[in-house]
Coordinates of C-alpha atoms in Angstrom, one line a residue:
X200 CA -26.1 -151.8 -192.2
X201 CA -28.3 -150.7 -194.8
X202 CA -31.9 -152.0 -193.9
X203 CA -34.5 -152.8 -197.0
X204 CA -36.0 -149.7 -196.6
X205 CA -32.2 -147.8 -197.1
X206 CA -31.8 -150.3 -200.5
X207 CA -35.0 -150.0 -201.5
X208 CA -34.5 -145.7 -201.4
X209 CA -30.9 -145.6 -202.6
X210 CA -31.5 -148.1 -205.4
X211 CA -35.0 -147.5 -206.9
X212 CA -34.9 -144.3 -208.6
X213 CA -33.2 -145.7 -211.4
X214 CA -34.8 -146.2 -213.9
X215 CA -33.6 -144.8 -216.9
X216 CA -32.1 -144.4 -219.8
X217 CA -32.2 -144.3 -223.8
X218 CA -32.8 -146.7 -226.6
X219 CA -29.3 -147.3 -228.5
X220 CA -29.0 -146.2 -231.5
X221 CA -29.9 -147.3 -234.7
X222 CA -32.5 -149.3 -232.6
X223 CA -36.2 -149.6 -233.9
X224 CA -38.7 -147.3 -233.6
X225 CA -42.3 -149.4 -232.3
X226 CA -45.0 -147.8 -230.6
X227 CA -44.0 -145.8 -228.0
X228 CA -46.2 -147.7 -225.8
X229 CA -46.2 -151.0 -227.5
X230 CA -44.1 -153.1 -224.3
X231 CA -46.1 -151.4 -222.0
X232 CA -49.3 -152.9 -223.9
X233 CA -48.0 -157.0 -224.6
X234 CA -47.2 -156.8 -220.4
X235 CA -50.9 -155.6 -220.0
X236 CA -52.2 -157.6 -222.3
X237 CA -49.9 -160.5 -220.8
X238 CA -50.8 -160.0 -217.1
X239 CA -54.8 -160.2 -217.9
X240 CA -55.0 -163.1 -219.3
X241 CA -52.7 -164.8 -217.2
X242 CA -54.1 -163.3 -213.4
X243 CA -51.1 -162.0 -212.4
X244 CA -51.0 -158.3 -211.7
X245 CA -49.4 -156.0 -213.2
X246 CA -47.2 -154.2 -211.3
X247 CA -45.8 -157.5 -210.4
X248 CA -45.0 -159.1 -214.1
X249 CA -43.7 -155.4 -214.2
X250 CA -41.5 -155.3 -211.5
X251 CA -40.3 -159.1 -212.1
X252 CA -38.8 -158.4 -215.5
X253 CA -37.5 -155.2 -213.7
X254 CA -35.4 -157.4 -212.2
X255 CA -34.2 -159.7 -214.8
X256 CA -33.6 -157.0 -217.6
X257 CA -34.1 -153.9 -215.9
X258 CA -37.4 -154.2 -219.3
X259 CA -35.2 -154.8 -221.8
X260 CA -34.6 -157.5 -225.0
X261 CA -31.0 -157.4 -225.7
X262 CA -32.3 -157.8 -229.5
X263 CA -33.2 -161.7 -228.3
X264 CA -29.1 -162.1 -227.2
X265 CA -28.5 -164.3 -224.7
X266 CA -27.2 -162.9 -220.3
X267 CA -24.2 -164.0 -219.7
X268 CA -26.3 -167.5 -218.2
X269 CA -28.5 -167.6 -221.3
X270 CA -31.3 -166.3 -219.8
X271 CA -33.3 -163.9 -222.4
X272 CA -36.0 -161.7 -223.2
X273 CA -37.8 -158.8 -220.7
X274 CA -38.6 -161.9 -218.4
X275 CA -35.1 -162.9 -218.9
X276 CA -36.6 -166.8 -219.8
X277 CA -33.2 -168.8 -219.0
X278 CA -32.2 -172.2 -222.0
X279 CA -28.3 -172.3 -220.8
X280 CA -27.0 -175.3 -223.1
X281 CA -24.7 -172.7 -224.3
X282 CA -23.6 -171.0 -221.2
X283 CA -22.1 -174.5 -220.3
X284 CA -20.2 -175.4 -223.5
X285 CA -18.2 -172.7 -223.2
X286 CA -16.7 -172.6 -219.9
X287 CA -13.5 -171.7 -219.5
X288 CA -12.5 -171.1 -216.4
X289 CA -11.9 -168.1 -215.3
X290 CA -7.5 -168.9 -213.5
X291 CA -7.1 -171.5 -215.5
X292 CA -5.4 -169.9 -218.0
X293 CA -1.8 -171.4 -218.9
X294 CA 1.0 -169.2 -217.2
X295 CA -1.0 -167.4 -215.3
X296 CA -0.3 -166.9 -211.8
X297 CA -3.5 -165.4 -209.5
X298 CA -1.0 -165.1 -206.2
X299 CA 1.3 -162.7 -208.4
X300 CA 4.0 -163.0 -205.8
X301 CA 7.2 -163.2 -207.6
X302 CA 9.2 -164.3 -203.6
X303 CA 7.5 -167.3 -204.4
X304 CA 6.4 -170.3 -207.3
X305 CA 4.0 -169.1 -209.7
X306 CA -0.2 -170.4 -208.7
X307 CA -2.0 -170.6 -211.3
X308 CA -5.4 -173.3 -212.4
X309 CA -3.3 -174.3 -215.3
X310 CA -3.3 -178.3 -214.9
X311 CA -6.0 -178.3 -212.4
X312 CA -8.1 -180.6 -213.3
X313 CA -11.8 -178.9 -214.9
X314 CA -15.6 -180.5 -212.8
X315 CA -17.6 -181.4 -215.1
X316 CA -21.0 -178.9 -214.7
X317 CA -24.0 -180.6 -213.4
X318 CA -27.0 -181.1 -215.5
X319 CA -28.5 -178.1 -215.8
X320 CA -30.4 -176.8 -212.2
X321 CA -34.1 -175.9 -213.4
X322 CA -33.3 -172.5 -213.0
X323 CA -31.3 -172.3 -216.3
X324 CA -34.1 -174.0 -217.5
X325 CA -37.8 -172.2 -218.0
X326 CA -37.5 -171.0 -221.2
X327 CA -38.3 -174.7 -222.8
X328 CA -41.2 -174.7 -219.0
X329 CA -42.1 -171.7 -220.4
X330 CA -42.7 -173.5 -223.4
X331 CA -44.9 -175.8 -222.4
X332 CA -47.2 -173.7 -220.4
X333 CA -47.3 -171.2 -222.6
X334 CA -47.2 -173.8 -226.6
X335 CA -45.1 -171.0 -227.8
X336 CA -42.0 -172.0 -230.0
X337 CA -39.2 -171.6 -227.4
X338 CA -37.7 -169.6 -230.5
X339 CA -40.0 -167.5 -230.3
X340 CA -39.8 -167.3 -226.4
X341 CA -35.9 -165.8 -227.3
X342 CA -36.5 -164.1 -229.9
X343 CA -40.0 -162.0 -229.7
X344 CA -40.9 -159.7 -226.3
X345 CA -44.0 -159.7 -226.4
X346 CA -44.2 -164.2 -226.4
X347 CA -41.5 -163.9 -224.0
X348 CA -43.7 -161.3 -220.8
X349 CA -46.2 -164.1 -221.9
X350 CA -44.2 -166.8 -221.3
X351 CA -42.8 -164.9 -218.4
X352 CA -46.3 -164.0 -217.0
X353 CA -47.6 -168.2 -217.7
X354 CA -44.8 -169.5 -214.9
X355 CA -45.7 -166.9 -212.7
X356 CA -49.6 -168.3 -213.2
X357 CA -48.4 -171.2 -212.9
X358 CA -45.4 -171.2 -209.8
X359 CA -48.7 -169.6 -207.7
X360 CA -51.0 -172.0 -208.3
X361 CA -48.1 -174.8 -207.5
X362 CA -48.2 -172.5 -204.4
X363 CA -52.0 -173.1 -203.2
X364 CA -52.8 -170.2 -203.4
X365 CA -55.1 -168.9 -206.1
X366 CA -55.1 -165.7 -209.0
X367 CA -55.5 -163.1 -206.6
X368 CA -55.9 -159.8 -207.8
X369 CA -53.8 -158.0 -204.7
X370 CA -50.0 -158.0 -205.6
X371 CA -49.7 -159.0 -202.1
X372 CA -50.4 -162.5 -202.6
X373 CA -47.6 -162.8 -205.3
X374 CA -44.6 -163.0 -202.7
X375 CA -44.8 -167.1 -202.8
X376 CA -44.8 -167.0 -206.5
X377 CA -42.4 -164.5 -207.0
X378 CA -39.2 -166.4 -204.5
X379 CA -40.4 -169.0 -206.6
X380 CA -39.5 -167.6 -210.1
X381 CA -36.0 -166.5 -208.6
X382 CA -35.3 -170.2 -209.0
X383 CA -33.7 -170.2 -205.8
X384 CA -33.3 -173.3 -203.6
X385 CA -32.6 -171.3 -200.6
X386 CA -35.1 -170.0 -198.7
X387 CA -32.5 -166.5 -198.0
X388 CA -32.0 -166.2 -202.0
X389 CA -35.6 -166.6 -202.7
X390 CA -37.2 -163.4 -199.9
X391 CA -34.1 -161.9 -201.1
X392 CA -35.3 -161.3 -205.0
X393 CA -38.7 -161.3 -203.5
X394 CA -38.1 -158.5 -200.9
X395 CA -36.4 -156.4 -204.2
X396 CA -39.0 -157.2 -206.1
X397 CA -42.0 -155.4 -203.7
X398 CA -39.1 -152.2 -203.5
X399 CA -39.8 -152.0 -207.2
X400 CA -43.4 -152.4 -206.8
X401 CA -43.2 -149.6 -203.8
X402 CA -41.5 -147.3 -205.2
X403 CA -42.6 -147.5 -209.0
X404 CA -40.5 -146.5 -212.4
X405 CA -40.3 -145.2 -215.5
X406 CA -37.9 -146.2 -218.4
X407 CA -36.7 -146.0 -221.8
X408 CA -35.5 -149.4 -223.0
X409 CA -32.6 -150.6 -224.9
X410 CA -36.2 -151.0 -228.3
X411 CA -36.8 -147.1 -227.5
X412 CA -39.8 -148.4 -225.5
X413 CA -41.3 -147.0 -222.5
X414 CA -42.3 -148.8 -219.6
X415 CA -43.9 -147.1 -217.2
X416 CA -44.5 -148.5 -213.5
X417 CA -47.2 -146.6 -210.8
X418 CA -45.5 -146.6 -207.3
X419 CA -47.9 -148.4 -205.0
X420 CA -46.3 -147.5 -200.8
X421 CA -49.0 -149.4 -199.5
X422 CA -47.7 -152.9 -200.3
X423 CA -48.1 -155.7 -197.5
X424 CA -46.0 -158.5 -199.5
X425 CA -47.4 -161.5 -197.6
X426 CA -44.0 -162.7 -196.9
X427 CA -44.9 -165.8 -194.4
X428 CA -45.4 -167.8 -198.2
X429 CA -41.8 -169.2 -198.5
X430 CA -41.7 -170.7 -195.7
X431 CA -44.9 -172.3 -197.7
X432 CA -41.6 -173.3 -200.6
X433 CA -40.2 -176.2 -199.3
X434 CA -36.6 -174.7 -200.5
X435 CA -33.8 -175.2 -197.9
X436 CA -31.4 -173.1 -195.3
X437 CA -28.6 -171.6 -196.6
X438 CA -25.0 -172.9 -194.7
X439 CA -25.1 -168.9 -192.8
X440 CA -21.8 -169.9 -191.1
X441 CA -19.1 -166.9 -190.0
X442 CA -20.2 -164.6 -193.2
X443 CA -19.9 -161.1 -193.5
X444 CA -22.8 -159.2 -195.3
X445 CA -25.1 -157.1 -195.6
X446 CA -28.4 -158.1 -194.0
X447 CA -30.1 -157.2 -197.8
X448 CA -28.5 -160.3 -199.9
X449 CA -28.7 -163.7 -199.1
X450 CA -25.1 -164.9 -198.5
X451 CA -24.0 -168.4 -197.5
X452 CA -20.9 -169.6 -196.6
X453 CA -19.4 -172.2 -199.2
X454 CA -15.5 -171.9 -197.7
X455 CA -12.4 -172.6 -199.0
X456 CA -9.5 -174.6 -198.5
X457 CA -5.7 -173.6 -196.6
X458 CA -4.5 -177.0 -197.0
X459 CA -0.9 -178.5 -196.9
X460 CA 0.7 -180.8 -199.5
X461 CA 4.4 -181.0 -199.1
X462 CA 7.4 -179.5 -199.7
X463 CA 6.1 -176.2 -199.2
X464 CA 3.6 -176.1 -201.4
X465 CA 0.3 -175.2 -199.6
X466 CA -3.8 -173.2 -200.5
X467 CA -5.1 -172.2 -201.1
X468 CA -4.9 -168.5 -200.0
X469 CA -3.6 -167.4 -197.0
X470 CA -4.1 -166.7 -193.5
X471 CA -3.7 -163.1 -191.9
X472 CA -5.1 -160.2 -190.3
X473 CA -6.3 -158.0 -192.0
X474 CA -7.1 -155.0 -191.3
X475 CA -5.4 -154.9 -188.0
X476 CA -2.3 -156.1 -190.2
X477 CA -2.8 -153.6 -193.0
X478 CA -5.6 -151.6 -194.9
X479 CA -8.0 -152.8 -197.2
X480 CA -8.0 -150.3 -200.3
X481 CA -9.5 -152.3 -203.1
X482 CA -12.8 -154.1 -204.5
X483 CA -11.7 -155.9 -207.4
X484 CA -15.1 -156.8 -209.1
X485 CA -14.1 -159.8 -211.8
X486 CA -16.1 -162.6 -214.7
X487 CA -15.9 -166.5 -213.3
X488 CA -15.5 -167.7 -216.8
X489 CA -17.4 -169.8 -215.1
X490 CA -20.7 -171.4 -213.9
X491 CA -21.8 -171.2 -210.6
X492 CA -21.6 -175.6 -209.7
X493 CA -17.8 -175.1 -211.8
X494 CA -17.2 -172.1 -209.6
X495 CA -18.0 -174.2 -206.3
X496 CA -15.9 -176.9 -207.1
X497 CA -12.9 -175.2 -207.9
X498 CA -12.7 -173.0 -205.8
X499 CA -13.1 -175.2 -203.0
X500 CA -10.6 -177.1 -204.0
X501 CA -7.3 -176.5 -202.4
X502 CA -5.0 -177.0 -205.4
X503 CA -6.8 -173.9 -207.5
X504 CA -6.9 -170.6 -206.5
X505 CA -9.3 -168.1 -204.2
X506 CA -11.3 -164.8 -203.3
X507 CA -13.8 -164.2 -201.5
X508 CA -17.0 -164.0 -202.9
X509 CA -18.9 -165.4 -205.7
X510 CA -22.4 -164.5 -207.1
X511 CA -24.9 -165.9 -209.1
X512 CA -26.7 -164.7 -212.2
X513 CA -30.2 -165.2 -211.7
X514 CA -31.4 -163.7 -209.0
X515 CA -28.7 -162.1 -206.6
X516 CA -27.4 -164.9 -204.5
X517 CA -24.0 -165.1 -203.0
X518 CA -20.8 -167.5 -201.7
X519 CA -18.5 -165.8 -199.1
X520 CA -15.2 -168.4 -199.0
X521 CA -12.9 -166.5 -196.9
X522 CA -12.6 -164.7 -194.4
X523 CA -11.9 -161.1 -194.8
X524 CA -8.8 -160.9 -192.7
X525 CA -7.4 -162.9 -194.7
X526 CA -5.8 -163.1 -198.2
X527 CA -7.3 -165.0 -202.0
X528 CA -5.4 -165.4 -205.2
X529 CA -7.1 -163.8 -207.8
X530 CA -5.5 -160.8 -208.2
X531 CA -2.3 -161.3 -210.5
X532 CA -1.1 -159.4 -208.2
X533 CA 0.3 -159.7 -203.7
X534 CA 0.6 -155.8 -203.3
X535 CA -3.4 -155.7 -204.5
X536 CA -4.3 -159.5 -203.4
X537 CA -2.9 -158.3 -200.3
X538 CA -4.8 -155.8 -199.8
X539 CA -8.6 -156.0 -201.4
X540 CA -10.9 -158.5 -201.1
X541 CA -12.7 -160.5 -204.7
X542 CA -16.1 -160.4 -206.2
X543 CA -16.7 -162.9 -208.9
X544 CA -19.8 -162.7 -210.8
X545 CA -20.6 -166.1 -212.7
X546 CA -20.8 -164.7 -216.6
X547 CA -18.4 -165.0 -220.2
X548 CA -17.2 -161.3 -220.6
X549 CA -16.9 -162.6 -224.4
X550 CA -20.0 -163.9 -225.1
X551 CA -21.5 -162.0 -227.6
X552 CA -23.5 -159.2 -226.5
X553 CA -23.6 -160.3 -223.5
X554 CA -25.3 -158.5 -220.3
X555 CA -25.7 -159.3 -216.3
X556 CA -28.5 -159.5 -215.0
X557 CA -30.0 -156.9 -212.9
X558 CA -30.4 -159.2 -209.8
X559 CA -27.0 -159.1 -209.3
X560 CA -25.6 -155.2 -209.8
X561 CA -28.3 -155.2 -206.8
X562 CA -26.7 -158.0 -204.7
X563 CA -23.4 -157.1 -205.8
X564 CA -23.4 -153.0 -205.6
X565 CA -24.5 -153.8 -202.0
X566 CA -22.0 -156.3 -200.8
X567 CA -19.8 -153.6 -202.1
X568 CA -21.1 -150.3 -199.8
X569 CA -20.9 -152.7 -196.8
X570 CA -17.4 -153.9 -197.5
X571 CA -16.8 -149.6 -199.0
X572 CA -18.5 -148.4 -195.5
X573 CA -16.6 -151.3 -193.1
X574 CA -13.3 -150.7 -194.7
X575 CA -13.6 -147.0 -195.8
X576 CA -12.7 -147.6 -199.2
X577 CA -13.4 -144.6 -201.0
X578 CA -16.7 -145.7 -203.4
X579 CA -14.5 -144.0 -207.0
X580 CA -12.8 -146.0 -210.2
X581 CA -9.5 -146.0 -208.3
X582 CA -10.7 -148.3 -205.5
X583 CA -13.7 -150.0 -206.8
X584 CA -11.4 -151.9 -210.4
X585 CA -12.3 -154.4 -212.4
X586 CA -9.7 -157.1 -212.4
X587 CA -9.3 -155.7 -215.9
X588 CA -7.8 -152.5 -214.2
X589 CA -4.8 -154.4 -211.8
X590 CA -1.6 -153.2 -212.8
X591 CA 1.5 -156.7 -214.4
X592 CA 3.8 -156.6 -210.8
X593 CA 7.0 -156.4 -213.6
X594 CA 7.4 -155.8 -217.5
X595 CA 7.3 -160.2 -218.1
X596 CA 4.1 -159.6 -217.0
X597 CA 2.1 -157.3 -218.1
X598 CA 0.3 -159.2 -221.0
X599 CA -0.3 -162.3 -218.8
X600 CA -3.0 -160.1 -217.3
X601 CA -6.4 -160.2 -216.7
X602 CA -9.0 -158.2 -219.1
X603 CA -12.3 -158.4 -217.3
X604 CA -14.9 -157.8 -217.0
X605 CA -14.3 -156.4 -219.9
X606 CA -16.6 -153.4 -221.9
X607 CA -19.6 -155.3 -221.6
X608 CA -20.1 -154.0 -218.0
X609 CA -22.1 -151.7 -217.3
X610 CA -19.5 -149.7 -214.5
X611 CA -21.9 -145.9 -214.8
X612 CA -25.0 -148.0 -213.4
X613 CA -23.5 -150.0 -211.3
X614 CA -22.4 -146.7 -209.4
X615 CA -25.5 -145.6 -209.2
X616 CA -27.0 -148.6 -207.1
X617 CA -24.2 -147.7 -205.3
X618 CA -25.3 -144.6 -204.4
X619 CA -22.1 -142.2 -206.3
X620 CA -23.9 -141.5 -209.8
X621 CA -20.8 -140.1 -211.9
X622 CA -21.7 -136.7 -212.5
X623 CA -20.2 -133.6 -213.3
X624 CA -18.8 -132.3 -210.5
X625 CA -16.1 -128.8 -212.5
X626 CA -16.8 -126.5 -215.2
X627 CA -16.5 -127.2 -218.7
X628 CA -12.6 -126.4 -218.7
X629 CA -12.0 -128.7 -215.7
X630 CA -8.3 -130.0 -216.3
X631 CA -9.0 -133.4 -214.9
X632 CA -12.6 -135.2 -217.2
X633 CA -14.1 -139.1 -215.8
X634 CA -15.3 -141.3 -218.6
X635 CA -18.9 -141.8 -219.0
X636 CA -20.1 -142.5 -222.7
X637 CA -24.0 -143.6 -223.1
X638 CA -24.2 -146.7 -222.2
X639 CA -27.0 -148.0 -224.5
X640 CA -25.8 -145.6 -227.7
X641 CA -22.4 -146.0 -227.1
X642 CA -21.6 -149.1 -229.9
X643 CA -18.1 -149.6 -230.7
X644 CA -17.4 -152.6 -232.9
X645 CA -14.7 -155.5 -230.6
X646 CA -13.7 -158.5 -232.5
X647 CA -12.6 -161.6 -230.9
X648 CA -15.9 -162.6 -228.6
X649 CA -16.5 -165.4 -230.7
X650 CA -13.8 -165.5 -233.3
X651 CA -10.6 -164.6 -233.9
X652 CA -10.4 -160.5 -235.8
X653 CA -14.1 -161.2 -236.4
X654 CA -16.5 -158.3 -234.7
X655 CA -18.3 -159.0 -231.9
X656 CA -22.8 -158.2 -231.5
X657 CA -23.4 -154.5 -231.5
X658 CA -23.2 -154.2 -228.3
X659 CA -23.5 -151.3 -225.8
X660 CA -20.3 -150.7 -224.1
X661 CA -18.6 -147.7 -220.9
X662 CA -15.4 -147.4 -223.0
X663 CA -14.0 -145.5 -224.8
X664 CA -11.9 -145.9 -227.3
X665 CA -8.4 -144.1 -227.6
X666 CA -6.3 -142.3 -230.5
X667 CA -3.3 -140.7 -231.2
X668 CA -5.2 -137.7 -232.6
X669 CA -7.7 -136.5 -233.3
X670 CA -10.0 -138.1 -235.3
X671 CA -11.6 -141.7 -235.9
X672 CA -9.2 -142.6 -238.5
X673 CA -5.6 -141.8 -235.9
X674 CA -4.6 -145.7 -235.2
X675 CA -5.1 -146.5 -231.9
X676 CA -2.8 -145.3 -229.4
X677 CA 0.3 -147.9 -228.4
X678 CA 0.8 -150.2 -224.6
X679 CA 4.6 -150.7 -224.9
X680 CA 3.6 -153.2 -221.7
X681 CA 1.1 -155.3 -223.5
X682 CA 3.8 -154.9 -226.8
X683 CA 7.4 -154.0 -226.6
X684 CA 8.6 -154.2 -230.2
X685 CA 5.9 -151.2 -230.4
X686 CA 2.4 -152.3 -233.0
X687 CA -0.4 -150.8 -232.4
X688 CA -3.6 -151.4 -230.0
X689 CA -6.8 -153.6 -231.6
X690 CA -10.3 -153.7 -231.3
X691 CA -9.8 -157.3 -229.7
X692 CA -12.2 -157.1 -226.8
X693 CA -9.4 -159.1 -224.6
X694 CA -7.1 -156.2 -225.7
X695 CA -6.8 -152.5 -222.7
X696 CA -3.9 -151.4 -224.2
X697 CA -5.9 -148.0 -226.4
X698 CA -9.6 -148.1 -224.0
X699 CA -10.1 -145.7 -221.1
X700 CA -14.0 -146.9 -218.7
X701 CA -16.7 -145.3 -217.3
X702 CA -15.9 -144.1 -213.5
X703 CA -11.9 -143.6 -214.7
X704 CA -10.6 -140.1 -214.3
X705 CA -7.2 -138.5 -216.5
X706 CA -6.0 -134.8 -216.2
X707 CA -7.2 -133.1 -219.5
X708 CA -4.2 -132.8 -222.6
X709 CA -6.0 -130.5 -224.2
X710 CA -9.4 -130.2 -226.1
X711 CA -10.2 -129.4 -229.4
X712 CA -13.7 -129.1 -231.6
X713 CA -16.0 -132.6 -230.7
X714 CA -12.3 -134.6 -229.0
X715 CA -10.6 -134.5 -225.2
X716 CA -7.5 -135.8 -225.2
X717 CA -5.7 -137.7 -222.0
X718 CA -2.8 -138.1 -220.7
X719 CA -2.5 -142.1 -220.5
X720 CA 0.7 -144.8 -221.0
X721 CA 2.9 -141.7 -220.9
X722 CA 1.1 -140.4 -224.0
X723 CA -1.6 -138.0 -225.4
X724 CA -4.7 -140.2 -225.5
X725 CA -7.3 -138.3 -228.0
X726 CA -11.2 -140.5 -227.9
X727 CA -14.2 -138.4 -229.5
X728 CA -16.4 -136.1 -227.2
X729 CA -18.8 -134.0 -228.7
X730 CA -20.5 -131.9 -226.6
X731 CA -24.3 -133.1 -228.2
X732 CA -22.8 -136.5 -226.5
X733 CA -20.2 -135.8 -224.8
X734 CA -18.7 -139.1 -223.1
X735 CA -16.9 -137.8 -220.6
X736 CA -18.4 -135.4 -217.3
X737 CA -15.8 -132.9 -216.0
X738 CA -14.1 -133.5 -212.7
X739 CA -12.1 -132.1 -209.9
X740 CA -9.4 -133.7 -208.2
X741 CA -5.2 -133.7 -207.2
X742 CA -3.3 -134.5 -209.9
X743 CA 0.5 -134.9 -209.1
X744 CA 3.7 -134.6 -212.1
X745 CA 6.7 -134.3 -212.5
X746 CA 8.5 -132.9 -209.6
X747 CA 11.0 -130.5 -211.5
X748 CA 14.4 -131.1 -212.3
X749 CA 13.7 -134.9 -213.8
X750 CA 12.5 -135.2 -217.1
X751 CA 10.9 -138.0 -216.3
X752 CA 9.7 -140.7 -213.9
X753 CA 9.2 -144.2 -213.2
X754 CA 6.2 -146.3 -212.9
X755 CA 5.2 -149.5 -210.9
X756 CA 2.9 -152.4 -210.8
X757 CA 3.0 -152.6 -207.1
X758 CA 3.8 -150.2 -204.1
X759 CA 7.4 -152.4 -201.9
X760 CA 9.2 -150.7 -199.5
X761 CA 12.3 -149.8 -199.7
X762 CA 15.6 -152.5 -199.1
X763 CA 17.0 -151.2 -195.8
X764 CA 13.1 -152.1 -194.6
X765 CA 13.0 -155.6 -194.9
X766 CA 14.0 -156.9 -191.6
X767 CA 16.6 -160.1 -191.4
X768 CA 15.1 -163.4 -192.9
X769 CA 12.3 -161.3 -195.1
X770 CA 13.9 -161.9 -199.2
X771 CA 14.0 -158.0 -199.8
X772 CA 11.6 -157.7 -203.6
X773 CA 12.7 -155.9 -206.3
X774 CA 11.0 -152.2 -206.4
X775 CA 10.8 -153.2 -210.9
X776 CA 9.0 -149.7 -212.5
X777 CA 7.1 -150.8 -215.9
X778 CA 8.1 -150.4 -219.2
X779 CA 6.5 -147.0 -218.8
X780 CA 7.6 -143.4 -217.9
X781 CA 5.3 -140.5 -216.6
X782 CA 6.7 -137.7 -218.8
X783 CA 7.6 -133.9 -217.8
X784 CA 5.0 -131.8 -218.0
X785 CA 2.2 -134.6 -218.1
X786 CA -0.2 -135.0 -215.7
X787 CA -2.1 -138.4 -213.6
X788 CA -5.0 -138.4 -211.6
X789 CA -4.2 -139.5 -208.0
X790 CA -6.6 -141.6 -206.3
X791 CA -4.4 -141.9 -202.6
X792 CA -1.2 -141.8 -200.5
X793 CA 0.2 -145.3 -198.9
X794 CA 3.6 -146.5 -197.9
X795 CA 5.1 -148.8 -199.1
X796 CA 4.6 -152.9 -198.2
X797 CA 5.0 -156.2 -198.5
X798 CA 3.2 -158.5 -197.1
X799 CA 6.0 -162.1 -196.7
X800 CA 3.4 -165.6 -196.3
X801 CA 5.5 -167.0 -198.6
X802 CA 4.5 -170.8 -196.0
X803 CA 2.0 -172.8 -194.2
X804 CA 2.6 -171.7 -191.0
X805 CA 1.0 -168.1 -190.9
X806 CA 3.3 -167.4 -188.1
X807 CA 5.8 -166.3 -189.9
X808 CA 4.6 -164.0 -191.1
X809 CA 4.9 -160.5 -192.0
X810 CA 3.9 -157.3 -192.8
X811 CA 6.8 -155.5 -193.9
X812 CA 6.5 -151.6 -193.7
X813 CA 8.8 -149.3 -195.8
X814 CA 9.6 -144.9 -195.0
X815 CA 9.3 -145.2 -199.3
X816 CA 5.4 -143.4 -200.0
X817 CA 3.7 -143.3 -202.9
X818 CA 0.3 -142.9 -205.6
X819 CA -1.3 -144.3 -206.0
X820 CA -2.4 -142.9 -209.5
X821 CA -5.3 -143.7 -212.8
X822 CA -2.2 -144.1 -215.7
X823 CA -3.5 -146.2 -218.6
X824 CA -6.6 -148.3 -218.0
X825 CA -5.3 -149.7 -215.4
X826 CA -3.6 -148.5 -212.2
X827 CA -0.1 -148.0 -211.2
X828 CA 2.1 -146.2 -208.3
X829 CA 4.9 -143.1 -208.2
X830 CA 6.6 -142.2 -205.4
X831 CA 6.0 -139.5 -203.2
X832 CA 9.5 -138.1 -203.8
X833 CA 9.3 -137.8 -207.7
X834 CA 6.1 -136.1 -208.5
X835 CA 4.3 -133.1 -207.1
X836 CA 1.1 -132.7 -207.1
X837 CA -1.6 -130.0 -207.5
X838 CA -5.5 -129.6 -207.9
X839 CA -6.9 -129.6 -211.2

């Protein structure tokens, strides 16, 4: 497990960034001066104000756009009514099978009564309180970075007063106020948040924000906060229970039910004995498409579906729902479910100009590092995947697969927090590239965030567009699984057909001027990759191609055993190829090698559950935007 000091050392040399293309360019130090003025006016130490803002937004203003839970500006002042209005829970779509096991009836959330959101908690209404304290109109707090900082300083000063503490100039005296600013209703989460803020104070930082402003926080390594102040806040103790979390995150036990309904039906997960029975190979990143309280109510509904962890946006609080040995129903692919851990992050993929808080990114990264170390999961994008990277099990399921966390999740920043920054590992003529555009500068047009066909608000993105030729006007590459009729891919925010995402590695097919082509879904796909603003880094890796004598190789959405491996009483599962082909001469990056496996768990009585393991082996590959599998016997592997 990581100690607090070790996690601080890992997470906090990361304060780097650049303004997005076309950003306004005010005076380079004006934001710094706003922080200083607001801190002095409200009697808050400048380092405290800066560090709180960094943990909320990394000092970015996001041009007045709200976060995924309705937080505005550098101080993340919350006004979340709009987030509640658009709540459509993650697994509630008609026809979606979150379990993804074709051996039994689909398990969907469709038809489940979605609970009404509760009255907005105080942590989601801080903007109105900041307005009352500062006298600044709410609209100005949303749209003006200077006003937003002023409002945040007023909130911190009020928290200090309410704790019965004087407005000290010593940052160490503000631990309790910082803990209260988090909005957490339990002491562990409030303390974890405050610990992160004081880690920022001790380590310092220097970053260029999304508006082109340089903000500097001088390191103060000797600051020793008065952590005992949290006890006086009157916050509840979380239900720790049998949680499996690192000590550096606040985690509570909110269990998902294992309940039998009769007629062979049960919910909302499967008992298992991982990793004794099967290895855990994947961590799947989701967003909830619902508010926190709705998410928790749904995962506790035996008629709904399940996942291992939920993470709250405002403060990074974690709730665990399943023991890690058990299998959740979350990925829509039974093979992946049986070998993965699912993390649901509070948020909305298609909220225009949505952004995720630094507090949630950090908490998630610490949890992923813990899981990766515990189960020996490689920290790369073949194993730490988005829900949008999980393949359909068979041809008919491809179009129903999910697309979260979507193009606005900042994978580059996430992997820096994981301690695995995406840096070049090979020379300029390497045979493999890893996608890595500059998130803030990379702003491809997406459509359909709010209204079908209409452009989404401009926003940084970790994804690049893929064309049929080295030209921005060339058509986008096709995805015959998503569109069997052969129609072109689109710019829709949910269309993954011509999209490669940060951290994904592909074999180079050709380079021409400012363009690079990769092998993608059985075709050559081009993305803009100029030397002065590269969209990828050169990398090393194993690649595979069709075995000599084969014109094409079948591609699969799951790695199931051969028919002869199934014992009596366990129905044979079809090894069904997807409607794609890996053609001779094409190369794809290898993730890992695995035997064919099928977890047979069709009934409530877990004593009858079995793992079927065959002699047939598979390679996982990065085939398109989603991962896929090919049989070892069909290919040969070489160094890319």
